[in-house]
Amino acid sequence: MVIAGEDSNDRESLKTLLEEKHPALRGSIVQIRDTVRLHKATGENLAKRVRSIINKAKGVAEKQGPGTRVACLYVHEDFDAVDGPAYVEAHRRVEQEIHHQTDNGHYVLAVAEMEAWMLLFPEALPTVVKTWKLPTKYVGRDTGRFADPKGLLMREVSKAKGRRYTESDAPAVFRAVVDGRHLGAVQGSNSSWTRFWHDVELCGREHLRG
Ligand SMILES: [Zn+2]
């Protein structure tokens, strides 16, 4: 399996989530760094960028040994804007192009960014840094509607004494979510989170068999 994305923290976080759902994948997930810029692309430009990522993934698989194929490709990107019709449209357009070019690919477009997913797990945050606390007014909300989840983590969750959140904390937060068995206890919602797990389920049924 290949995870493509621009940011190593985001890729590592996705890897943790995917391995939790599909333990058999441990040790076989490869990451590729790609300046994924798909959600604003259209037409031939979009097709070209998708082709480039798929080719990169195939190249990485071939390096693992002759005949090695990509079981599945996850392409991650942050939408950098809140949930709404524009998100739905962008996701649909890019996913359609990915499916046009490969049978086994998923587009993980987070709203507004992957930090919004962390806000679904207020109980996991203090297990990473004791003083981190999600203010009650943000608990149980649609975190895809928060314009700046990263800023919220930096200024409101970790504003107390103690260490401030930085992007490099992301993998540890998702690790804490998984290890603390919080995955099944989502507080609030985020449609990009739901969509991601829908893809993971489908992946298990259709791409990872055998
Ligand atoms: Zn898949």
JSON list of C-alpha atoms and ligand atoms in Angstrom, two decimals, residues 1 71-74 103-106 199-200 202-204 206-208, ligand 1:
[
{"chain": "A", "resi": 1, "resn": "MET", "atom": "CA", "xyz": [0.00, 0.00, 0.00]},
{"chain": "A", "resi": 71, "resn": "ALA", "atom": "CA", "xyz": [-2.34, -2.95, -3.48]},
{"chain": "A", "resi": 72, "resn": "CYS", "atom": "CA", "xyz": [-3.91, 0.44, -2.98]},
{"chain": "A", "resi": 73, "resn": "LEU", "atom": "CA", "xyz": [-3.01, 4.11, -3.13]},
{"chain": "A", "resi": 74, "resn": "TYR", "atom": "CA", "xyz": [-4.20, 6.74, -0.63]},
{"chain": "A", "resi": 103, "resn": "ASP", "atom": "CA", "xyz": [-9.09, 0.64, -9.77]},
{"chain": "A", "resi": 104, "resn": "ASN", "atom": "CA", "xyz": [-7.60, 0.95, -6.33]},
{"chain": "A", "resi": 105, "resn": "GLY", "atom": "CA", "xyz": [-7.10, 4.49, -5.18]},
{"chain": "A", "resi": 106, "resn": "HIS", "atom": "CA", "xyz": [-8.65, 6.77, -2.56]},
{"chain": "A", "resi": 199, "resn": "ASP", "atom": "CA", "xyz": [-12.98, 4.28, 1.93]},
{"chain": "A", "resi": 200, "resn": "VAL", "atom": "CA", "xyz": [-11.03, 2.12, 4.37]},
{"chain": "A", "resi": 202, "resn": "LEU", "atom": "CA", "xyz": [-14.35, -0.48, 0.93]},
{"chain": "A", "resi": 203, "resn": "CYS", "atom": "CA", "xyz": [-10.63, -0.98, 0.61]},
{"chain": "A", "resi": 204, "resn": "GLY", "atom": "CA", "xyz": [-10.73, -3.99, 2.92]},
{"chain": "A", "resi": 206, "resn": "GLU", "atom": "CA", "xyz": [-12.31, -4.85, -2.57]},
{"chain": "A", "resi": 207, "resn": "HIS", "atom": "CA", "xyz": [-8.60, -4.03, -2.66]},
{"chain": "A", "resi": 208, "resn": "LEU", "atom": "CA", "xyz": [-6.91, -5.95, 0.10]},
{"chain": "B", "resi": 1, "resn": "ZN", "atom": "ZN", "xyz": [-8.16, 0.66, -1.33]}
]
